[in-house]
XYZ file of C-alpha atoms in Angstrom:
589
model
C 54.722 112.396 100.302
C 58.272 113.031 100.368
C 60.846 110.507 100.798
C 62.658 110.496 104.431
C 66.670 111.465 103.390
C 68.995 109.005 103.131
C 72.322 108.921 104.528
C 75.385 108.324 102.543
C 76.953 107.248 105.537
C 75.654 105.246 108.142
C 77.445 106.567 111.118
C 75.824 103.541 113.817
C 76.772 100.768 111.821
C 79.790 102.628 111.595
C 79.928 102.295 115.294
C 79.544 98.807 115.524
C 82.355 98.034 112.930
C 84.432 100.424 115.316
C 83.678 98.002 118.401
C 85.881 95.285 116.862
C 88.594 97.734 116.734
C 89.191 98.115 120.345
C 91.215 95.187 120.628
C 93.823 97.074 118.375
C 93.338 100.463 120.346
C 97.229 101.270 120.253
C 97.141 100.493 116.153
C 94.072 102.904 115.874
C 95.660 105.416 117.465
C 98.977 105.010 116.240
C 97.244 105.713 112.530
C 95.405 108.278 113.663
C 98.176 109.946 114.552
C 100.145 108.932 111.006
C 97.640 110.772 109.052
C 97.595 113.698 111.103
C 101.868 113.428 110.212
C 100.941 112.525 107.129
C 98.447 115.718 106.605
C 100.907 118.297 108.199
C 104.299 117.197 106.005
C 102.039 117.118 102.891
C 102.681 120.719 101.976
C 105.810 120.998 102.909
C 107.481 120.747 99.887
C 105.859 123.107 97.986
C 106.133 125.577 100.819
C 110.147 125.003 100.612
C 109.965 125.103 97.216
C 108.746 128.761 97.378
C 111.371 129.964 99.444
C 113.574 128.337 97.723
C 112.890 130.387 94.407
C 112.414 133.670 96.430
C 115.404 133.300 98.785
C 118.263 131.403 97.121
C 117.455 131.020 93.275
C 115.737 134.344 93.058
C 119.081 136.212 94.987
C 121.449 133.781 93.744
C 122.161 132.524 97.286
C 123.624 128.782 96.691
C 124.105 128.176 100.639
C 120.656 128.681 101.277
C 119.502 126.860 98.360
C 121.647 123.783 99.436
C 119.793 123.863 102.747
C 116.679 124.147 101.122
C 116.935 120.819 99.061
C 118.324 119.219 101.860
C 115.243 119.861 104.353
C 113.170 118.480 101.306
C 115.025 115.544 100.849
C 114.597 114.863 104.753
C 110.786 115.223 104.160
C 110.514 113.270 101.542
C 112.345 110.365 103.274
C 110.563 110.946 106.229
C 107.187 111.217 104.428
C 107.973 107.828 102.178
C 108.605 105.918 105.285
C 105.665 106.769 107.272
C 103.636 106.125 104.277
C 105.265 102.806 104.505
C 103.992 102.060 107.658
C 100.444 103.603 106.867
C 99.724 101.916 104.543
C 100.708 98.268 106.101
C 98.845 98.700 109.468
C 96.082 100.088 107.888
C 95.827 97.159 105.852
C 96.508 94.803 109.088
C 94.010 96.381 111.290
C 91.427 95.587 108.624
C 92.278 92.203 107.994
C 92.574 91.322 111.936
C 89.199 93.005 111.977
C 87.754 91.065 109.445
C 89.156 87.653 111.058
C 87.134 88.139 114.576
C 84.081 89.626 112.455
C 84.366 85.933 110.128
C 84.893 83.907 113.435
C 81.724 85.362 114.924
C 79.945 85.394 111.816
C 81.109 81.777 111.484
C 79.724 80.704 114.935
C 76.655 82.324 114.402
C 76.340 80.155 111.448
C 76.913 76.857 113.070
C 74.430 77.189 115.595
C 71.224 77.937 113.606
C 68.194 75.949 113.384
C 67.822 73.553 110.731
C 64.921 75.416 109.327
C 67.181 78.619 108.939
C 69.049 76.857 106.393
C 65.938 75.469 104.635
C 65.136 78.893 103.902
C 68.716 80.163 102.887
C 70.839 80.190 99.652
C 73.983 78.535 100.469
C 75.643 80.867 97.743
C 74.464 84.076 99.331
C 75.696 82.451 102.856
C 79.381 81.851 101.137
C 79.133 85.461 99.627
C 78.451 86.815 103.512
C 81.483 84.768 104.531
C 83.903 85.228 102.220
C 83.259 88.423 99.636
C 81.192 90.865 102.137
C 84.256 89.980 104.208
C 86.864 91.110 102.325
C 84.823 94.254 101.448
C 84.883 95.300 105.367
C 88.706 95.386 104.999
C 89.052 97.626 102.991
C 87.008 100.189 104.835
C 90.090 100.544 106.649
C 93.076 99.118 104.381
C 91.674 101.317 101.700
C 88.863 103.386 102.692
C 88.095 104.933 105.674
C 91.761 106.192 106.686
C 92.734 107.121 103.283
C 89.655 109.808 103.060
C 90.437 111.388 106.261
C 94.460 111.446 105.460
C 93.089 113.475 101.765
C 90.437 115.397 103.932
C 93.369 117.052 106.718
C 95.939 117.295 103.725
C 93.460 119.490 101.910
C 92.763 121.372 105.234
C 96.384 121.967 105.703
C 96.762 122.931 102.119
C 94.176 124.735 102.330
C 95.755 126.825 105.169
C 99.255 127.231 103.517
C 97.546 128.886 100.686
C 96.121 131.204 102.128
C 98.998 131.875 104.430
C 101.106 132.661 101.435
C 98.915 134.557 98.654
C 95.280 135.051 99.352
C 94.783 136.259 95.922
C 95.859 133.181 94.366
C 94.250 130.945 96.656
C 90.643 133.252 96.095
C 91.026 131.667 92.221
C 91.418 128.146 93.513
C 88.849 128.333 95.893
C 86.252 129.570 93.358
C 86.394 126.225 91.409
C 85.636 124.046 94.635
C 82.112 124.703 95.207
C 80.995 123.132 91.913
C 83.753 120.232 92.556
C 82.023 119.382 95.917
C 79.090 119.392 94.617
C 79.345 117.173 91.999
C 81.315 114.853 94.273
C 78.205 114.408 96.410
C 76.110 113.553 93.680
C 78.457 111.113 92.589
C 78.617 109.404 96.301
C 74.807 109.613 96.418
C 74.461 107.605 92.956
C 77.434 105.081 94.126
C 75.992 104.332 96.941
C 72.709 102.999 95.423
C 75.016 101.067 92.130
C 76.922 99.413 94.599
C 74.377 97.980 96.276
C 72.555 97.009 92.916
C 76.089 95.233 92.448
C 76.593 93.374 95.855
C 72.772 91.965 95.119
C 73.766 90.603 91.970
C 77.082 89.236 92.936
C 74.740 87.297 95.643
C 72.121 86.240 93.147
C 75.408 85.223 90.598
C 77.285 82.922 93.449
C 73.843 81.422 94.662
C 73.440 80.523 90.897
C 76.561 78.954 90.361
C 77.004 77.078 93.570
C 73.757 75.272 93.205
C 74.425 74.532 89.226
C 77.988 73.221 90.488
C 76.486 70.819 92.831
C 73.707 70.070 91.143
C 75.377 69.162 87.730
C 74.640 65.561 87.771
C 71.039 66.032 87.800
C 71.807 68.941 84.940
C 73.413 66.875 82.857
C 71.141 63.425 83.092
C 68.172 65.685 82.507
C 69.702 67.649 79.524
C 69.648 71.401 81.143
C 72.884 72.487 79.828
C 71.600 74.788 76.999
C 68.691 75.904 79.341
C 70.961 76.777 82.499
C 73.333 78.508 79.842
C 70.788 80.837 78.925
C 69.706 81.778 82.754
C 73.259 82.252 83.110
C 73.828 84.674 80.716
C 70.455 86.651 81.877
C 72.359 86.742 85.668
C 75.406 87.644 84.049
C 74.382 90.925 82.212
C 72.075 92.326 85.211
C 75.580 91.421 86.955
C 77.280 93.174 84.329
C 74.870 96.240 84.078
C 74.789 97.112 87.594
C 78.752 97.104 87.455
C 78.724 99.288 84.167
C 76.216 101.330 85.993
C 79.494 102.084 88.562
C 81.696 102.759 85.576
C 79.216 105.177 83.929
C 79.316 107.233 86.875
C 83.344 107.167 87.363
C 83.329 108.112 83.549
C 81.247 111.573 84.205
C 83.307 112.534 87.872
C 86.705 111.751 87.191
C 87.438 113.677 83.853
C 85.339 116.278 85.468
C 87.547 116.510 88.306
C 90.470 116.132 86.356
C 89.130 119.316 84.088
C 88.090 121.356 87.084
C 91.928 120.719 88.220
C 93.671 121.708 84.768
C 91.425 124.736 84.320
C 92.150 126.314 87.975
C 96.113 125.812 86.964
C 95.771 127.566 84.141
C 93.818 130.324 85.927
C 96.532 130.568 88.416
C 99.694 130.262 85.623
C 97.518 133.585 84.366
C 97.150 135.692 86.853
C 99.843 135.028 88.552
C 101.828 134.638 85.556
C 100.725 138.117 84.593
C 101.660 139.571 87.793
C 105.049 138.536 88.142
C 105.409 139.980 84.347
C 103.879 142.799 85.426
C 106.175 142.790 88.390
C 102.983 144.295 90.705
C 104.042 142.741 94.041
C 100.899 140.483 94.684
C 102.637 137.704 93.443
C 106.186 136.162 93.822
C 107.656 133.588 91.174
C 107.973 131.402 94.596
C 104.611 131.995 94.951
C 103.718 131.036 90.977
C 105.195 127.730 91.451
C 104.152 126.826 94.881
C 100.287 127.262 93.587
C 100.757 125.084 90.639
C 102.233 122.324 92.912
C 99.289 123.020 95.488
C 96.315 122.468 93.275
C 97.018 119.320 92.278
C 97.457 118.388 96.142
C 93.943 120.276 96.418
C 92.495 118.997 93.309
C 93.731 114.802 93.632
C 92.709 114.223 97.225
C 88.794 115.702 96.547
C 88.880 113.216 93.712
C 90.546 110.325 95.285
C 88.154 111.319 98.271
C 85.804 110.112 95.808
C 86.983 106.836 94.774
C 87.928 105.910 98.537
C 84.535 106.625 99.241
C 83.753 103.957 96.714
C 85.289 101.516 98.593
C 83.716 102.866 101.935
C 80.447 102.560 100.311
C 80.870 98.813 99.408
C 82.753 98.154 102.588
C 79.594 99.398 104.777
C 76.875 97.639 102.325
C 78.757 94.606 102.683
C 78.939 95.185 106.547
C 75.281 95.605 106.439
C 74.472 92.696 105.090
C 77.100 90.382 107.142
C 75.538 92.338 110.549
C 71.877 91.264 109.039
C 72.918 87.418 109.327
C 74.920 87.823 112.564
C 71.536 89.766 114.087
C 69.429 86.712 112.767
C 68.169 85.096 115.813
C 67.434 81.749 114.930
C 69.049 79.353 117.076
C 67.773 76.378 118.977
C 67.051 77.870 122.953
C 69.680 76.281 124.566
C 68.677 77.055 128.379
C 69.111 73.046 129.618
C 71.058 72.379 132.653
C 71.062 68.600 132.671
C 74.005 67.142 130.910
C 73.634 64.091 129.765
C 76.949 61.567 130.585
C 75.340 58.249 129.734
C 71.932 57.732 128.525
C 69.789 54.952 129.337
C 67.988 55.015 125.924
C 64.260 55.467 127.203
C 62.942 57.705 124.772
C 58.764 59.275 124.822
C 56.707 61.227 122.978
C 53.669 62.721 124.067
C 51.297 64.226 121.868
C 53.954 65.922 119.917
C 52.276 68.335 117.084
C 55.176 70.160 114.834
C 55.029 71.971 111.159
C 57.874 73.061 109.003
C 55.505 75.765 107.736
C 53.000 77.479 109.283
C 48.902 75.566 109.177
C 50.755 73.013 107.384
C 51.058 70.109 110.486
C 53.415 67.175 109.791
C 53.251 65.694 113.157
C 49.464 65.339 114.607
C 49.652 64.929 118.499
C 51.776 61.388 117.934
C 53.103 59.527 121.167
C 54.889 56.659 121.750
C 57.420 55.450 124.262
C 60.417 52.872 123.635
C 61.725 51.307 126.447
C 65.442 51.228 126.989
C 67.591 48.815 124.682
C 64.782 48.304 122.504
C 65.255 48.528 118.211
C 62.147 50.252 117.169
C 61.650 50.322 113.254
C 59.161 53.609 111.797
C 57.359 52.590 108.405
C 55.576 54.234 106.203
C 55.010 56.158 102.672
C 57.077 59.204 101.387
C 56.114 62.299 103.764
C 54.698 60.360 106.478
C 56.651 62.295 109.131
C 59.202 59.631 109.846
C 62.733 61.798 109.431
C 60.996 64.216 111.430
C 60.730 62.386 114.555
C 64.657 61.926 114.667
C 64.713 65.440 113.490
C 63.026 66.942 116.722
C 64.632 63.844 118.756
C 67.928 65.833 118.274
C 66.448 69.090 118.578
C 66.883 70.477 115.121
C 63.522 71.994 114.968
C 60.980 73.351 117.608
C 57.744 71.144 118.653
C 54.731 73.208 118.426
C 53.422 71.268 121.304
C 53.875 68.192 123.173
C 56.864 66.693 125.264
C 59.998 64.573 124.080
C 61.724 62.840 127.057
C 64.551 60.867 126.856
C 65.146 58.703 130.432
C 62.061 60.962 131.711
C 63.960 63.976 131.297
C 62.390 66.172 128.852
C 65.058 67.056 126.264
C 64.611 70.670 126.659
C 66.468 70.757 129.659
C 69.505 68.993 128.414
C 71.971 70.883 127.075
C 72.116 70.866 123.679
C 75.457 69.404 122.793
C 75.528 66.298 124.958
C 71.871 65.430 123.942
C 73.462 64.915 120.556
C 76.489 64.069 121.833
C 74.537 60.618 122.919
C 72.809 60.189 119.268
C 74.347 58.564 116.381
C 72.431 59.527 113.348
C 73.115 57.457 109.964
C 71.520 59.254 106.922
C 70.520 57.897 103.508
C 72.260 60.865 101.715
C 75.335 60.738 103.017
C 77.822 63.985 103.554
C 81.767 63.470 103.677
C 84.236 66.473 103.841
C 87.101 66.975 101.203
C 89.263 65.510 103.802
C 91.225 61.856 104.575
C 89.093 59.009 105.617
C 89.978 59.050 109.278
C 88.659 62.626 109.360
C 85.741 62.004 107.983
C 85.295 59.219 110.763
C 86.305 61.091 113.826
C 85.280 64.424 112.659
C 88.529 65.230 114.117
C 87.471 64.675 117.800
C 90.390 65.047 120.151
C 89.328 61.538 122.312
C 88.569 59.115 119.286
C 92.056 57.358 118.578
C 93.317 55.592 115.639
C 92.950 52.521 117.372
C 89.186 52.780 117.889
C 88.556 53.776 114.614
C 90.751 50.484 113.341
C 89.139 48.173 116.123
C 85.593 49.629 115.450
C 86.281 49.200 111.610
C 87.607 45.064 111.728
C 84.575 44.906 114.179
C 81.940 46.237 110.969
C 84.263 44.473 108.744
C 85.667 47.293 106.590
C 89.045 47.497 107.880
C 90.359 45.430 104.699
C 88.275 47.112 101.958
C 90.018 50.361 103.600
C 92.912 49.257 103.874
C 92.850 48.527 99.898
C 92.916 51.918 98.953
C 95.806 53.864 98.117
C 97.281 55.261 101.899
C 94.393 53.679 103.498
C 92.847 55.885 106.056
C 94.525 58.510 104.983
C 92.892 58.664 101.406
C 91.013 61.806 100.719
C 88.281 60.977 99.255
C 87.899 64.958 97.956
C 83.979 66.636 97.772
C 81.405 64.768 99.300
C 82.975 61.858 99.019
C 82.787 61.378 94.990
C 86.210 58.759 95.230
C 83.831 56.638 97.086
C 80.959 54.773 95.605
C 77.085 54.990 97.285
C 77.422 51.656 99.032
C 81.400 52.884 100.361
C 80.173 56.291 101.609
C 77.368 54.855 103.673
C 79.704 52.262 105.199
C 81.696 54.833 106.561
C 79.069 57.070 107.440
C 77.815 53.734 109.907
C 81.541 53.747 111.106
C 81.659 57.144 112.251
C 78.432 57.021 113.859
C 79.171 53.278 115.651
C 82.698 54.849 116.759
C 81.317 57.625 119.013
C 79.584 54.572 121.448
C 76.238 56.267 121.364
C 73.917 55.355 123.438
C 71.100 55.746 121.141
C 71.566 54.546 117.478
C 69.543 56.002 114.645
C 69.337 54.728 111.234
C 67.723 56.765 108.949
C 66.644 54.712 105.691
C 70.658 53.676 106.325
C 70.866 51.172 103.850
C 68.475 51.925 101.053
C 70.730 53.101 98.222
C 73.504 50.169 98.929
C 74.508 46.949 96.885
C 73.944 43.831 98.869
C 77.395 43.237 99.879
C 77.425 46.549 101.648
C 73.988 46.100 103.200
C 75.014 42.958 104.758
C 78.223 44.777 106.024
C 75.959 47.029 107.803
C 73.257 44.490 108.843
C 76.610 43.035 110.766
C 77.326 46.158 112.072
C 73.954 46.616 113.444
C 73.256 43.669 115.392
C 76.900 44.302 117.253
C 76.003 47.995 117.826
C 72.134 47.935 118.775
C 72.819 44.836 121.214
C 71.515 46.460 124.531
C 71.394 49.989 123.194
C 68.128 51.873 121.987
C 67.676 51.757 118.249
C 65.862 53.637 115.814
C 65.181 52.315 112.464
C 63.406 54.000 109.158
C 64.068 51.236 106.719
C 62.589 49.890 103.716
C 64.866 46.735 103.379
C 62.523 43.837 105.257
C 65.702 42.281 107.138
C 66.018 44.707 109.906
C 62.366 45.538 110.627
C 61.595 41.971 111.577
C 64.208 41.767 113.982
C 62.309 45.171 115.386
C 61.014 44.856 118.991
C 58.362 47.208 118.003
C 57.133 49.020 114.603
C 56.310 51.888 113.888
C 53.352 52.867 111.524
C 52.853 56.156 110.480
C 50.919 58.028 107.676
C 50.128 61.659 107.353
C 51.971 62.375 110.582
C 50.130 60.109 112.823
C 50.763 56.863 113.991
C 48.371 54.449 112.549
C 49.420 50.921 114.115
C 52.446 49.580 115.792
C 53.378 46.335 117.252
C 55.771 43.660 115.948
C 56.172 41.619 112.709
C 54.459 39.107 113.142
C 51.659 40.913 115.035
C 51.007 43.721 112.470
C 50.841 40.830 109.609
C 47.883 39.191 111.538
C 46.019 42.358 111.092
C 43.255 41.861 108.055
C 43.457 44.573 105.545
C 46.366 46.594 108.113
C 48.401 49.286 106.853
C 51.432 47.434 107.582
C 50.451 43.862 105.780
C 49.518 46.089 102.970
C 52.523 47.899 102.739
C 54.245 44.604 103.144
C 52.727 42.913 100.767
C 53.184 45.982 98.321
C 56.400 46.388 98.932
C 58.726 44.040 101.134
C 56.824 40.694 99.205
C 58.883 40.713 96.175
C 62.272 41.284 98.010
C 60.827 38.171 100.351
C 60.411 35.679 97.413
C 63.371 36.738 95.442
């Protein structure tokens, strides 16, 4: 069965890349019409030339000759300056097309469901965003208006020649056909290395990225000669697939480049011989206007070539950016409710949910907490605790089941002020490469300086801040590394207790701090969860007694709840168990 035929250019995503042009209509246009300028003045000078040789150097006729070099000195000006130009706004339009491509790419990004990014390379993501991009410019900086400028200066060449010796211009054209040939082999053959190349620059940034950020756990675990070794593997299929490119550029170019130097010689012979011969077919204006043409016929098939190079990688890199940006995976925002102020009464009713398909997490649990109420969620690793305040802020889809917060299921809330009214603490803490009051407002317009400062004397942090070198202005660079474990998740409590949620989550907040921090945030808590709804996942015994309810829950379903002191009356209960396992020790000592 024979293979359908594939394109070597893909003229509909083509047409999408050409709607983000319409916002620069008059620049389109305005180079359109530069290469058709372009195109026409191209063979003007050898044209002059000729008549120059034939008219004034051939008759002796200096006047003439003057005027001559003068009309090609205006063309050449002329044609330098427009070049000029070309060449900038072609560059320009592909940049500012790129920017509004990145921005929606970029927005696309931000609103995807949790789970999209569960499945995703972050290095492949950043190689969308940033490489792919720059790749799409240059379809039109270098590409796409520099083949069709070579394409109508052949066609006007093309015409010129034949206009002034057909006979000449026979011997040219007979060395095209195999030159066009072999140029669409070459394109065919391009096309597929390239996109052996953008896969393994993909694979090669994915690689790195993750080795990068995971180079603690490397290190500790003694990977470096192993991860050096799967490094250089990804490096020479990276390296192949570019040599693949440079194999091919090796057979076309000097082939071109032959193809050009024999039909010059062809023409210095023939012609040669008739202007010796002094038959009439040929003029010595004619003789030199030929050998100036055939490079102008010759270059622009080849550079045709290489420009269609960059097309090539330009429109595989489009395809791939287009992929994401057609990736529908974003949380159905259809609410209508917005939510100002929320009481803090939260349900669930028979909620199932699964990360992956016939593999349930959450089996059918409900609960309800009551307005102002701190509920703390117990349980082993993988008991499906995160993933209630996962689906509580709508970064996954319930299988079944309703979540209502205030009796309003959450689903018709709007997305943004649902989580606008939920401050989420995490145990693994994220801060930007950014100052310390960034990181706490996130740079939102309505939290002032003198919130954060009141809110941080209120936690009791305000002095250790203050102790570092420009004080809320210290960047504490990548994820926070100037800041110790204990320091990071401080902050992380102050930018969530800023924002006056009006439900408070803790998610195993306080499990990787020293003491001195933990009682910091145990401060923190009891101002901040005083008449607001609280949800705790905690392993440290101090807040989960002060709990008005617990929480039980193994293999996603609730197992017990009630309070402290009620779950430790239960004989042989999960909870005294667990208790006794685990919270005992940190009891006594």
């Amino acid at each position: 069965m024979s293979k359908p035929k594939e394109n070597l250019f893909d003229f509909q995503l083509f047409k999408r890349l050409f709607d983000y042009i319409k916002p620069y209509k008059a620049v389109f246009y305005s180079l359109i019409v530069g290469v058709i300028l372009l195109a026409a003045f191209s063979a003007a000078t050898p044209y002059l030339t000729k008549y120059a040789i034939d008219e004034s150097i051939t008759k002796k006729e200096e006047r003439d000759f003057l005027f001559y070099v003068m009309v090609m000195l205006g063309v050449l000006i002329f044609s330098t300056v427009l070049q000029l130009f070309f060449i900038y706004y072609a560059t320009w339009l592909g940049q500012n097309l790129v920017v509004d491509v990145r921005i929606k790419l970029f927005n696309h990004l931000l609103r995807f469901k949790m789970k999209y990014y569960d499945n995703s390379s972050v290095g492949v993501l950043i190689t969308r965003a940033v490489t792919d991009m720059e790749r799409i410019a240059d379809i039109f900086g270098q590409g796409l208006f520099m083949i069709v400028r070579d394409l109508l200066t052949m066609a006007v060449v093309f015409g010129v020649m034949i206009y002034i010796n057909f006979q000449l211009s026979l011997i040219v054209f007979a060395m095209l056909p195999l030159l066009l040939y072999a140029t669409r082999v070459f394109q065919k053959y391009m096309k597929k290395a390239f996109e052996e190349v953008r896969n393994e620059v993909s694979n090669l940034n994915s690689f790195v990225q993750e080795r990068l950020t995971g180079m603690k756990i490397l290190q500790l675990f003694t990977r470096e000669d192993i991860e050096y070794k799967n490094f250089k593997a990804i490096n020479e299929r990276h390296k192949k697939g570019w040599l693949k490119t440079v194999w091919y550029n090796s057979i076309f170019f000097p082939l071109a480049d032959l193809s050009a130097s024999i039909t010059i010689g062809l023409v210095a012979w023939y012609g040669g011989l008739n202007v010796v011969l002094e038959t009439g077919g040929v003029s010595q204006g004619d003789l030199v206007a030929f050998i100036m043409f055939v490079p102008m016929l010759f270059r622009p098939l080849r550079q045709i070539a290489d420009k269609f190079n960059t097309l090539q990688m330009g429109m595989v890199a489009a395809n791939r950016v287009f992929k994401v940006i057609d990736t529908t995976s974003q949380i159905d925002d259809h609410g209508t409710t917005i939510a100002d102020n929320f009481k803090g009464a939260i349900s669930f009713e028979k909620v199932y949910f699964n990360y992956v398909e016939e593999e349930t997490v959450l089996k059918g649990i409900s609960f309800d907490v009551k307005a102002g109420e701190t509920i703390a969620i117990v349980g082993a690793t993988g008991a499906g605790k995160s993933t209630i305040i996962n689906l509580l802020n709508r970064f996954y889809e319930i299988q079944s089941g309703v979540i209502s917060v205030d009796g309003i299921n959450i689903k018709e809330v709007t997305l943004g002020s649902l989580r606008t009214q939920i401050a989420v603490v995490l145990q693994d803490v994220f801060l930007f490469a950014d100052t310390i009051m960034n990181n706490i407002t996130l740079n939102h317009p309505e939290i002032t300086e003198e919130q954060v400062f009141q809110a941080a004397k209120d936690i009791g942090i305000h002095d250790f801040i203050m102790t570092l070198p420009n004080g809320y202005n210290y960047n504490v660079k990548e994820r926070g590394v100037m800041l110790s474990s204990g320091q990071r998740q401080l902050i992380s409590f102050l930018r969530a207790y800023v924002t006056n949620p009006s439900i408070l989550v803790l998610d195993e907040a306080t499990s990787s701090v020293d003491s001195y921090s933990e009682q910091l945030i145990q401060n923190a808590t009891d101002k901040i969860t005083k008449g607001r709804t609280s949800i705790v996942i905690a392993h440290r015994l101090a807040t989960i007694q002060k709990a008005d309810k617990i929480l039980v829950m193994d293999a996603g379903e609730i197992v017990e709840q009630g309070t402290h002191e009620q779950l430790l009356k239960k004989e042989n209960g999960y909870y005294k168990n667990l208790y006794e396992v685990q919270f005992l020790k940190e009891d006594v000592a």
